[in-house]
mmCIF file with all atom_site columns, C-alpha atoms in Angstrom:
data_model
loop_
_atom_site.group_PDB
_atom_site.id
_atom_site.type_symbol
_atom_site.label_atom_id
_atom_site.label_alt_id
_atom_site.label_comp_id
_atom_site.label_asym_id
_atom_site.label_entity_id
_atom_site.label_seq_id
_atom_site.pdbx_PDB_ins_code
_atom_site.Cartn_x
_atom_site.Cartn_y
_atom_site.Cartn_z
_atom_site.occupancy
_atom_site.B_iso_or_equiv
_atom_site.pdbx_formal_charge
_atom_site.auth_seq_id
_atom_site.auth_comp_id
_atom_site.auth_asym_id
_atom_site.auth_atom_id
_atom_site.pdbx_PDB_model_num
ATOM 1   C CA . MET A 1 1   ? -10.294 37.695 25.287 1.00 51.00 ? 21  MET A CA 1
ATOM 2   C CA . GLY A 1 2   ? -7.487  37.474 27.828 1.00 79.00 ? 22  GLY A CA 1
ATOM 3   C CA . GLY A 1 3   ? -9.676  36.069 30.559 1.00 81.00 ? 23  GLY A CA 1
ATOM 4   C CA . ALA A 1 4   ? -6.821  34.805 32.697 1.00 79.00 ? 24  ALA A CA 1
ATOM 5   C CA . LEU A 1 5   ? -5.087  38.198 32.504 1.00 85.00 ? 25  LEU A CA 1
ATOM 6   C CA . ASN A 1 6   ? -8.171  40.333 33.106 1.00 93.00 ? 26  ASN A CA 1
ATOM 7   C CA . ALA A 1 7   ? -9.868  38.311 35.841 1.00 96.00 ? 27  ALA A CA 1
ATOM 8   C CA . PHE A 1 8   ? -6.946  38.723 38.256 1.00 97.00 ? 28  PHE A CA 1
ATOM 9   C CA . PRO A 1 9   ? -6.937  42.547 38.497 1.00 96.00 ? 29  PRO A CA 1
ATOM 10  C CA . PHE A 1 10  ? -10.710 42.892 38.143 1.00 96.00 ? 30  PHE A CA 1
ATOM 11  C CA . GLU A 1 11  ? -11.730 40.365 40.771 1.00 98.00 ? 31  GLU A CA 1
ATOM 12  C CA . SER A 1 12  ? -8.929  41.439 43.102 1.00 97.00 ? 32  SER A CA 1
ATOM 13  C CA . PHE A 1 13  ? -10.159 45.036 42.877 1.00 97.00 ? 33  PHE A CA 1
ATOM 14  C CA . ILE A 1 14  ? -13.745 43.992 43.589 1.00 98.00 ? 34  ILE A CA 1
ATOM 15  C CA . ASP A 1 15  ? -12.422 42.493 46.821 1.00 98.00 ? 35  ASP A CA 1
ATOM 16  C CA . GLU A 1 16  ? -10.643 45.750 47.642 1.00 98.00 ? 36  GLU A CA 1
ATOM 17  C CA . LEU A 1 17  ? -13.899 47.632 47.123 1.00 98.00 ? 37  LEU A CA 1
ATOM 18  C CA . ALA A 1 18  ? -15.684 45.195 49.430 1.00 98.00 ? 38  ALA A CA 1
ATOM 19  C CA . HIS A 1 19  ? -13.022 45.703 52.083 1.00 97.00 ? 39  HIS A CA 1
ATOM 20  C CA . ALA A 1 20  ? -13.293 49.501 51.768 1.00 98.00 ? 40  ALA A CA 1
ATOM 21  C CA . ALA A 1 21  ? -17.058 49.194 52.164 1.00 98.00 ? 41  ALA A CA 1
ATOM 22  C CA . GLY A 1 22  ? -16.691 46.993 55.246 1.00 98.00 ? 42  GLY A CA 1
ATOM 23  C CA . ALA A 1 23  ? -18.568 44.189 53.501 1.00 98.00 ? 43  ALA A CA 1
ATOM 24  C CA . ASP A 1 24  ? -17.918 40.488 53.019 1.00 98.00 ? 44  ASP A CA 1
ATOM 25  C CA . PRO A 1 25  ? -16.511 39.983 49.489 1.00 98.00 ? 45  PRO A CA 1
ATOM 26  C CA . LEU A 1 26  ? -19.082 37.380 48.474 1.00 98.00 ? 46  LEU A CA 1
ATOM 27  C CA . ASP A 1 27  ? -22.021 39.334 49.884 1.00 98.00 ? 47  ASP A CA 1
ATOM 28  C CA . TYR A 1 28  ? -20.676 42.474 48.214 1.00 98.00 ? 48  TYR A CA 1
ATOM 29  C CA . ARG A 1 29  ? -20.635 40.766 44.825 1.00 98.00 ? 49  ARG A CA 1
ATOM 30  C CA . LEU A 1 30  ? -24.175 39.495 45.334 1.00 98.00 ? 50  LEU A CA 1
ATOM 31  C CA . SER A 1 31  ? -25.330 43.024 46.200 1.00 98.00 ? 51  SER A CA 1
ATOM 32  C CA . LEU A 1 32  ? -24.025 44.279 42.843 1.00 97.00 ? 52  LEU A CA 1
ATOM 33  C CA . LEU A 1 33  ? -25.850 41.618 40.841 1.00 98.00 ? 53  LEU A CA 1
ATOM 34  C CA . GLU A 1 34  ? -29.519 41.413 39.970 1.00 97.00 ? 54  GLU A CA 1
ATOM 35  C CA . VAL A 1 35  ? -31.342 38.799 42.007 1.00 97.00 ? 55  VAL A CA 1
ATOM 36  C CA . GLY A 1 36  ? -32.351 35.995 39.649 1.00 95.00 ? 56  GLY A CA 1
ATOM 37  C CA . SER A 1 37  ? -29.536 36.676 37.183 1.00 97.00 ? 57  SER A CA 1
ATOM 38  C CA . ASN A 1 38  ? -27.266 33.836 36.098 1.00 97.00 ? 58  ASN A CA 1
ATOM 39  C CA . GLU A 1 39  ? -24.323 35.474 37.849 1.00 97.00 ? 59  GLU A CA 1
ATOM 40  C CA . HIS A 1 40  ? -26.188 35.887 41.131 1.00 98.00 ? 60  HIS A CA 1
ATOM 41  C CA . ALA A 1 41  ? -27.439 32.294 41.027 1.00 97.00 ? 61  ALA A CA 1
ATOM 42  C CA . LEU A 1 42  ? -23.963 30.944 40.266 1.00 98.00 ? 62  LEU A CA 1
ATOM 43  C CA . LEU A 1 43  ? -22.384 32.784 43.203 1.00 98.00 ? 63  LEU A CA 1
ATOM 44  C CA . GLU A 1 44  ? -25.083 31.398 45.476 1.00 98.00 ? 64  GLU A CA 1
ATOM 45  C CA . GLU A 1 45  ? -24.397 27.922 44.103 1.00 98.00 ? 65  GLU A CA 1
ATOM 46  C CA . VAL A 1 46  ? -20.660 28.017 44.811 1.00 98.00 ? 66  VAL A CA 1
ATOM 47  C CA . ARG A 1 47  ? -21.298 29.602 48.224 1.00 98.00 ? 67  ARG A CA 1
ATOM 48  C CA . ASP A 1 48  ? -23.502 26.675 49.172 1.00 98.00 ? 68  ASP A CA 1
ATOM 49  C CA . MET A 1 49  ? -21.092 24.113 47.692 1.00 98.00 ? 69  MET A CA 1
ATOM 50  C CA . ALA A 1 50  ? -18.217 25.397 49.813 1.00 98.00 ? 70  ALA A CA 1
ATOM 51  C CA . GLY A 1 51  ? -20.170 26.120 52.972 1.00 98.00 ? 71  GLY A CA 1
ATOM 52  C CA . TYR A 1 52  ? -18.640 29.566 52.626 1.00 98.00 ? 72  TYR A CA 1
ATOM 53  C CA . LYS A 1 53  ? -17.061 31.152 55.706 1.00 97.00 ? 73  LYS A CA 1
ATOM 54  C CA . PRO A 1 54  ? -16.537 34.935 55.605 1.00 96.00 ? 74  PRO A CA 1
ATOM 55  C CA . GLY A 1 55  ? -13.475 35.224 57.857 1.00 96.00 ? 75  GLY A CA 1
ATOM 56  C CA . THR A 1 56  ? -10.544 33.085 58.899 1.00 98.00 ? 76  THR A CA 1
ATOM 57  C CA . TYR A 1 57  ? -11.204 29.789 60.660 1.00 98.00 ? 77  TYR A CA 1
ATOM 58  C CA . ASP A 1 58  ? -9.339  26.811 62.053 1.00 98.00 ? 78  ASP A CA 1
ATOM 59  C CA . ALA A 1 59  ? -9.592  23.471 60.260 1.00 96.00 ? 79  ALA A CA 1
ATOM 60  C CA . GLU A 1 60  ? -7.323  20.442 60.010 1.00 93.00 ? 80  GLU A CA 1
ATOM 61  C CA . GLY A 1 61  ? -4.804  22.068 62.334 1.00 96.00 ? 81  GLY A CA 1
ATOM 62  C CA . GLU A 1 62  ? -4.403  25.212 60.221 1.00 97.00 ? 82  GLU A CA 1
ATOM 63  C CA . THR A 1 63  ? -5.838  28.701 59.991 1.00 98.00 ? 83  THR A CA 1
ATOM 64  C CA . LYS A 1 64  ? -7.678  28.950 56.684 1.00 98.00 ? 84  LYS A CA 1
ATOM 65  C CA . ALA A 1 65  ? -9.654  31.437 54.637 1.00 98.00 ? 85  ALA A CA 1
ATOM 66  C CA . MET A 1 66  ? -11.860 31.317 51.563 1.00 98.00 ? 86  MET A CA 1
ATOM 67  C CA . GLY A 1 67  ? -11.374 33.624 48.591 1.00 98.00 ? 87  GLY A CA 1
ATOM 68  C CA . VAL A 1 68  ? -13.985 34.086 45.887 1.00 98.00 ? 88  VAL A CA 1
ATOM 69  C CA . ALA A 1 69  ? -13.966 35.130 42.228 1.00 98.00 ? 89  ALA A CA 1
ATOM 70  C CA . LEU A 1 70  ? -16.479 35.209 39.364 1.00 98.00 ? 90  LEU A CA 1
ATOM 71  C CA . HIS A 1 71  ? -15.568 35.565 35.706 1.00 97.00 ? 91  HIS A CA 1
ATOM 72  C CA . GLU A 1 72  ? -17.095 35.057 32.263 1.00 96.00 ? 92  GLU A CA 1
ATOM 73  C CA . SER A 1 73  ? -14.964 33.867 29.366 1.00 95.00 ? 93  SER A CA 1
ATOM 74  C CA . PHE A 1 74  ? -15.712 32.107 26.079 1.00 94.00 ? 94  PHE A CA 1
ATOM 75  C CA . GLY A 1 75  ? -19.429 32.489 26.767 1.00 95.00 ? 95  GLY A CA 1
ATOM 76  C CA . SER A 1 76  ? -19.331 30.609 30.093 1.00 97.00 ? 96  SER A CA 1
ATOM 77  C CA . LEU A 1 77  ? -19.665 31.877 33.652 1.00 97.00 ? 97  LEU A CA 1
ATOM 78  C CA . VAL A 1 78  ? -17.480 30.361 36.372 1.00 98.00 ? 98  VAL A CA 1
ATOM 79  C CA . ALA A 1 79  ? -17.621 31.127 40.093 1.00 98.00 ? 99  ALA A CA 1
ATOM 80  C CA . GLN A 1 80  ? -14.883 29.723 42.302 1.00 98.00 ? 100 GLN A CA 1
ATOM 81  C CA . ILE A 1 81  ? -13.976 29.610 45.966 1.00 98.00 ? 101 ILE A CA 1
ATOM 82  C CA . ALA A 1 82  ? -10.462 28.667 47.052 1.00 98.00 ? 102 ALA A CA 1
ATOM 83  C CA . GLU A 1 83  ? -9.678  27.453 50.568 1.00 98.00 ? 103 GLU A CA 1
ATOM 84  C CA . VAL A 1 84  ? -6.176  28.609 51.486 1.00 98.00 ? 104 VAL A CA 1
ATOM 85  C CA . SER A 1 85  ? -3.759  28.362 54.407 1.00 98.00 ? 105 SER A CA 1
ATOM 86  C CA . MET A 1 86  ? -0.216  29.652 54.847 1.00 96.00 ? 106 MET A CA 1
ATOM 87  C CA . ARG A 1 87  ? 2.702   27.225 55.188 1.00 94.00 ? 107 ARG A CA 1
ATOM 88  C CA . ALA A 1 88  ? 6.186   28.598 55.874 1.00 92.00 ? 108 ALA A CA 1
ATOM 89  C CA . GLY A 1 89  ? 5.174   31.976 54.459 1.00 92.00 ? 109 GLY A CA 1
ATOM 90  C CA . ARG A 1 90  ? 3.679   30.590 51.249 1.00 94.00 ? 110 ARG A CA 1
ATOM 91  C CA . PRO A 1 91  ? 0.037   29.967 50.263 1.00 97.00 ? 111 PRO A CA 1
ATOM 92  C CA . HIS A 1 92  ? -1.273  26.417 50.177 1.00 97.00 ? 112 HIS A CA 1
ATOM 93  C CA . VAL A 1 93  ? -4.610  25.662 48.506 1.00 98.00 ? 113 VAL A CA 1
ATOM 94  C CA . SER A 1 94  ? -6.447  22.719 50.026 1.00 98.00 ? 114 SER A CA 1
ATOM 95  C CA . ARG A 1 95  ? -9.739  22.902 48.106 1.00 98.00 ? 115 ARG A CA 1
ATOM 96  C CA . ILE A 1 96  ? -11.303 24.643 45.145 1.00 98.00 ? 116 ILE A CA 1
ATOM 97  C CA . TRP A 1 97  ? -15.033 24.691 44.544 1.00 98.00 ? 117 TRP A CA 1
ATOM 98  C CA . ALA A 1 98  ? -16.180 25.706 41.065 1.00 98.00 ? 118 ALA A CA 1
ATOM 99  C CA . ALA A 1 99  ? -19.632 26.232 39.593 1.00 98.00 ? 119 ALA A CA 1
ATOM 100 C CA . ILE A 1 100 ? -19.875 26.677 35.835 1.00 98.00 ? 120 ILE A CA 1
ATOM 101 C CA . ASP A 1 101 ? -22.850 27.883 33.812 1.00 98.00 ? 121 ASP A CA 1
ATOM 102 C CA . LEU A 1 102 ? -22.321 27.240 30.117 1.00 95.00 ? 122 LEU A CA 1
ATOM 103 C CA . GLY A 1 103 ? -25.973 27.134 29.136 1.00 95.00 ? 123 GLY A CA 1
ATOM 104 C CA . SER A 1 104 ? -26.789 23.662 27.866 1.00 94.00 ? 124 SER A CA 1
ATOM 105 C CA . VAL A 1 105 ? -24.494 20.692 28.489 1.00 94.00 ? 125 VAL A CA 1
ATOM 106 C CA . VAL A 1 106 ? -23.793 17.604 26.392 1.00 93.00 ? 126 VAL A CA 1
ATOM 107 C CA . ASN A 1 107 ? -21.431 15.669 28.676 1.00 95.00 ? 127 ASN A CA 1
ATOM 108 C CA . PRO A 1 108 ? -21.190 16.990 32.275 1.00 96.00 ? 128 PRO A CA 1
ATOM 109 C CA . GLU A 1 109 ? -18.229 14.745 33.140 1.00 97.00 ? 129 GLU A CA 1
ATOM 110 C CA . ILE A 1 110 ? -16.104 16.251 30.360 1.00 96.00 ? 130 ILE A CA 1
ATOM 111 C CA . VAL A 1 111 ? -17.051 19.715 31.606 1.00 97.00 ? 131 VAL A CA 1
ATOM 112 C CA . LYS A 1 112 ? -15.977 18.834 35.154 1.00 98.00 ? 132 LYS A CA 1
ATOM 113 C CA . ALA A 1 113 ? -12.658 17.451 33.927 1.00 97.00 ? 133 ALA A CA 1
ATOM 114 C CA . GLN A 1 114 ? -11.954 20.563 31.843 1.00 97.00 ? 134 GLN A CA 1
ATOM 115 C CA . VAL A 1 115 ? -12.773 22.930 34.713 1.00 98.00 ? 135 VAL A CA 1
ATOM 116 C CA . ALA A 1 116 ? -10.570 20.955 37.114 1.00 97.00 ? 136 ALA A CA 1
ATOM 117 C CA . GLY A 1 117 ? -7.719  20.891 34.593 1.00 97.00 ? 137 GLY A CA 1
ATOM 118 C CA . GLY A 1 118 ? -8.017  24.626 34.006 1.00 96.00 ? 138 GLY A CA 1
ATOM 119 C CA . ALA A 1 119 ? -7.919  25.253 37.740 1.00 97.00 ? 139 ALA A CA 1
ATOM 120 C CA . ILE A 1 120 ? -4.709  23.247 38.145 1.00 97.00 ? 140 ILE A CA 1
ATOM 121 C CA . TYR A 1 121 ? -3.156  25.040 35.176 1.00 95.00 ? 141 TYR A CA 1
ATOM 122 C CA . CYS A 1 122 ? -3.821  28.476 36.662 1.00 96.00 ? 142 CYS A CA 1
ATOM 123 C CA . LEU A 1 123 ? -2.865  27.469 40.193 1.00 97.00 ? 143 LEU A CA 1
ATOM 124 C CA . SER A 1 124 ? 0.525   26.324 38.941 1.00 96.00 ? 144 SER A CA 1
ATOM 125 C CA . ALA A 1 125 ? 1.054   29.630 37.155 1.00 95.00 ? 145 ALA A CA 1
ATOM 126 C CA . ALA A 1 126 ? -0.193  31.726 40.081 1.00 96.00 ? 146 ALA A CA 1
ATOM 127 C CA . LEU A 1 127 ? 2.003   29.998 42.635 1.00 96.00 ? 147 LEU A CA 1
ATOM 128 C CA . HIS A 1 128 ? 5.196   29.129 40.770 1.00 94.00 ? 148 HIS A CA 1
ATOM 129 C CA . GLU A 1 129 ? 5.635   29.679 37.059 1.00 93.00 ? 149 GLU A CA 1
ATOM 130 C CA . GLU A 1 130 ? 7.841   32.510 35.865 1.00 89.00 ? 150 GLU A CA 1
ATOM 131 C CA . VAL A 1 131 ? 10.121  32.943 32.870 1.00 87.00 ? 151 VAL A CA 1
ATOM 132 C CA . LEU A 1 132 ? 13.210  35.018 33.687 1.00 86.00 ? 152 LEU A CA 1
ATOM 133 C CA . ILE A 1 133 ? 15.127  36.740 30.898 1.00 89.00 ? 153 ILE A CA 1
ATOM 134 C CA . GLU A 1 134 ? 18.781  37.724 31.192 1.00 90.00 ? 154 GLU A CA 1
ATOM 135 C CA . LYS A 1 135 ? 20.769  39.216 28.327 1.00 91.00 ? 155 LYS A CA 1
ATOM 136 C CA . GLY A 1 136 ? 17.925  38.448 25.964 1.00 91.00 ? 156 GLY A CA 1
ATOM 137 C CA . ALA A 1 137 ? 17.670  34.753 26.788 1.00 88.00 ? 157 ALA A CA 1
ATOM 138 C CA . ALA A 1 138 ? 15.474  32.658 29.041 1.00 87.00 ? 158 ALA A CA 1
ATOM 139 C CA . THR A 1 139 ? 17.380  31.428 32.087 1.00 88.00 ? 159 THR A CA 1
ATOM 140 C CA . ARG A 1 140 ? 15.064  28.538 32.857 1.00 86.00 ? 160 ARG A CA 1
ATOM 141 C CA . ALA A 1 141 ? 15.526  25.817 30.283 1.00 82.00 ? 161 ALA A CA 1
ATOM 142 C CA . ASN A 1 142 ? 13.949  22.794 31.977 1.00 86.00 ? 162 ASN A CA 1
ATOM 143 C CA . PHE A 1 143 ? 11.755  21.696 34.858 1.00 84.00 ? 163 PHE A CA 1
ATOM 144 C CA . ASP A 1 144 ? 14.655  21.591 37.324 1.00 85.00 ? 164 ASP A CA 1
ATOM 145 C CA . THR A 1 145 ? 14.672  25.399 37.232 1.00 86.00 ? 165 THR A CA 1
ATOM 146 C CA . TYR A 1 146 ? 11.096  26.078 36.021 1.00 89.00 ? 166 TYR A CA 1
ATOM 147 C CA . PRO A 1 147 ? 8.866   24.876 38.883 1.00 89.00 ? 167 PRO A CA 1
ATOM 148 C CA . ILE A 1 148 ? 5.312   23.690 38.302 1.00 93.00 ? 168 ILE A CA 1
ATOM 149 C CA . LEU A 1 149 ? 2.613   22.538 40.701 1.00 95.00 ? 169 LEU A CA 1
ATOM 150 C CA . THR A 1 150 ? 3.411   19.135 42.170 1.00 93.00 ? 170 THR A CA 1
ATOM 151 C CA . PRO A 1 151 ? 0.861   16.395 42.919 1.00 94.00 ? 171 PRO A CA 1
ATOM 152 C CA . ARG A 1 152 ? 1.477   17.014 46.636 1.00 93.00 ? 172 ARG A CA 1
ATOM 153 C CA . GLU A 1 153 ? 0.340   20.628 46.198 1.00 94.00 ? 173 GLU A CA 1
ATOM 154 C CA . ALA A 1 154 ? -2.741  19.854 44.087 1.00 96.00 ? 174 ALA A CA 1
ATOM 155 C CA . PRO A 1 155 ? -5.994  20.658 45.905 1.00 98.00 ? 175 PRO A CA 1
ATOM 156 C CA . GLU A 1 156 ? -9.226  18.749 46.036 1.00 98.00 ? 176 GLU A CA 1
ATOM 157 C CA . ILE A 1 157 ? -11.436 20.222 43.292 1.00 98.00 ? 177 ILE A CA 1
ATOM 158 C CA . VAL A 1 158 ? -15.215 20.013 43.333 1.00 98.00 ? 178 VAL A CA 1
ATOM 159 C CA . VAL A 1 159 ? -17.086 21.109 40.206 1.00 98.00 ? 179 VAL A CA 1
ATOM 160 C CA . GLU A 1 160 ? -20.820 21.643 39.762 1.00 98.00 ? 180 GLU A CA 1
ATOM 161 C CA . VAL A 1 161 ? -22.273 22.046 36.261 1.00 97.00 ? 181 VAL A CA 1
ATOM 162 C CA . VAL A 1 162 ? -25.261 24.399 36.072 1.00 96.00 ? 182 VAL A CA 1
ATOM 163 C CA . THR A 1 163 ? -27.624 24.523 33.119 1.00 93.00 ? 183 THR A CA 1
ATOM 164 C CA . SER A 1 164 ? -29.528 27.670 32.199 1.00 94.00 ? 184 SER A CA 1
ATOM 165 C CA . ASP A 1 165 ? -31.170 29.538 29.348 1.00 93.00 ? 185 ASP A CA 1
ATOM 166 C CA . ARG A 1 166 ? -27.829 31.023 28.259 1.00 93.00 ? 186 ARG A CA 1
ATOM 167 C CA . GLU A 1 167 ? -26.431 30.192 24.848 1.00 94.00 ? 187 GLU A CA 1
ATOM 168 C CA . MET A 1 168 ? -23.992 27.274 25.027 1.00 95.00 ? 188 MET A CA 1
ATOM 169 C CA . GLY A 1 169 ? -20.531 28.496 25.978 1.00 95.00 ? 189 GLY A CA 1
ATOM 170 C CA . GLY A 1 170 ? -17.051 27.016 25.822 1.00 94.00 ? 190 GLY A CA 1
ATOM 171 C CA . VAL A 1 171 ? -15.391 24.798 28.393 1.00 94.00 ? 191 VAL A CA 1
ATOM 172 C CA . GLY A 1 172 ? -11.747 24.557 27.356 1.00 90.00 ? 192 GLY A CA 1
ATOM 173 C CA . GLU A 1 173 ? -10.480 27.539 29.357 1.00 93.00 ? 193 GLU A CA 1
ATOM 174 C CA . PRO A 1 174 ? -13.205 29.142 31.549 1.00 96.00 ? 194 PRO A CA 1
ATOM 175 C CA . GLY A 1 175 ? -12.096 27.191 34.621 1.00 96.00 ? 195 GLY A CA 1
ATOM 176 C CA . THR A 1 176 ? -8.736  28.987 34.547 1.00 97.00 ? 196 THR A CA 1
ATOM 177 C CA . PRO A 1 177 ? -9.329  32.760 35.087 1.00 97.00 ? 197 PRO A CA 1
ATOM 178 C CA . PRO A 1 178 ? -11.003 32.844 38.539 1.00 97.00 ? 198 PRO A CA 1
ATOM 179 C CA . VAL A 1 179 ? -8.330  30.775 40.315 1.00 98.00 ? 199 VAL A CA 1
ATOM 180 C CA . ALA A 1 180 ? -5.612  33.420 40.762 1.00 97.00 ? 200 ALA A CA 1
ATOM 181 C CA . PRO A 1 181 ? -7.907  36.140 42.147 1.00 98.00 ? 201 PRO A CA 1
ATOM 182 C CA . ALA A 1 182 ? -9.729  33.684 44.424 1.00 98.00 ? 202 ALA A CA 1
ATOM 183 C CA . LEU A 1 183 ? -6.334  32.592 45.768 1.00 98.00 ? 203 LEU A CA 1
ATOM 184 C CA . ALA A 1 184 ? -5.104  36.174 46.206 1.00 98.00 ? 204 ALA A CA 1
ATOM 185 C CA . ASN A 1 185 ? -8.309  37.233 47.911 1.00 98.00 ? 205 ASN A CA 1
ATOM 186 C CA . ALA A 1 186 ? -7.949  34.413 50.432 1.00 98.00 ? 206 ALA A CA 1
ATOM 187 C CA . VAL A 1 187 ? -4.315  35.382 51.041 1.00 98.00 ? 207 VAL A CA 1
ATOM 188 C CA . PHE A 1 188 ? -5.468  38.901 51.916 1.00 97.00 ? 208 PHE A CA 1
ATOM 189 C CA . LYS A 1 189 ? -7.824  37.520 54.553 1.00 98.00 ? 209 LYS A CA 1
ATOM 190 C CA . LEU A 1 190 ? -4.968  35.515 56.055 1.00 97.00 ? 210 LEU A CA 1
ATOM 191 C CA . THR A 1 191 ? -2.164  38.080 55.888 1.00 96.00 ? 211 THR A CA 1
ATOM 192 C CA . GLY A 1 192 ? -3.673  41.512 55.271 1.00 96.00 ? 212 GLY A CA 1
ATOM 193 C CA . GLN A 1 193 ? -1.425  41.791 52.212 1.00 95.00 ? 213 GLN A CA 1
ATOM 194 C CA . ARG A 1 194 ? -2.708  42.418 48.699 1.00 95.00 ? 214 ARG A CA 1
ATOM 195 C CA . VAL A 1 195 ? -1.069  40.412 45.927 1.00 95.00 ? 215 VAL A CA 1
ATOM 196 C CA . ARG A 1 196 ? -0.650  42.478 42.770 1.00 92.00 ? 216 ARG A CA 1
ATOM 197 C CA . ARG A 1 197 ? 2.151   40.532 41.071 1.00 92.00 ? 217 ARG A CA 1
ATOM 198 C CA . LEU A 1 198 ? 2.440   36.872 40.242 1.00 94.00 ? 218 LEU A CA 1
ATOM 199 C CA . PRO A 1 199 ? 3.728   34.267 40.808 1.00 95.00 ? 219 PRO A CA 1
ATOM 200 C CA . MET A 1 200 ? 3.401   34.174 44.577 1.00 95.00 ? 220 MET A CA 1
ATOM 201 C CA . ALA A 1 201 ? 6.609   32.171 44.936 1.00 88.00 ? 221 ALA A CA 1
ATOM 202 C CA . ARG A 1 202 ? 8.507   35.453 44.652 1.00 86.00 ? 222 ARG A CA 1
ATOM 203 C CA . PHE A 1 203 ? 7.098   36.529 48.050 1.00 87.00 ? 223 PHE A CA 1
ATOM 204 C CA . ASP A 1 204 ? 7.606   35.277 51.574 1.00 85.00 ? 224 ASP A CA 1
ATOM 205 C CA . PHE A 1 205 ? 4.538   36.574 53.373 1.00 88.00 ? 225 PHE A CA 1
ATOM 206 C CA . ARG A 1 206 ? 6.320   36.307 56.720 1.00 82.00 ? 226 ARG A CA 1
ATOM 207 C CA . ASP A 1 207 ? 8.436   39.270 55.599 1.00 68.00 ? 227 ASP A CA 1
ATOM 208 C CA . THR A 1 208 ? 5.552   41.521 54.518 1.00 54.00 ? 228 THR A CA 1
#
């Protein structure tokens, strides 16, 4: 339970361990997993989907980085890579690649749509959404003061559905948890700053 809450600290800390070990975060995760396991295979799948790059790189006129996260929730494994750049001191996500292993699949297109929707949901929360309480009442009563992700900010999302011998898992929410840590891990590559509180809109990374 609480996948979206638990994935952020856990997968962020795995990245910190990789950094302390002087290892690439994706390679570090692979080294901790048994070769041939579903988790290992899924990380390899998303690595290949994204054409994973370990450091920062220039693309489309921006300096970018890829952050990675892997999480299991509701019986399904999801590995994600987020491609991130910084614009005016704030993170911008251009692409998300997601590989999901939920055992057997009935309708792959529904699975892809659910994973993409979950990714957008979490990205909006990680970047913008925050309820502020003053004198016991919420100060944000409508969308003019409670910002959500806009269509202009929405990234390209590529989803690959993987079948395996696992028992069939859920698909309503598993696409959500890995997004925030993948985003934060990419931000660290770009800025050298660890994100331990969300949403990221509260920070201007030019001042850190």
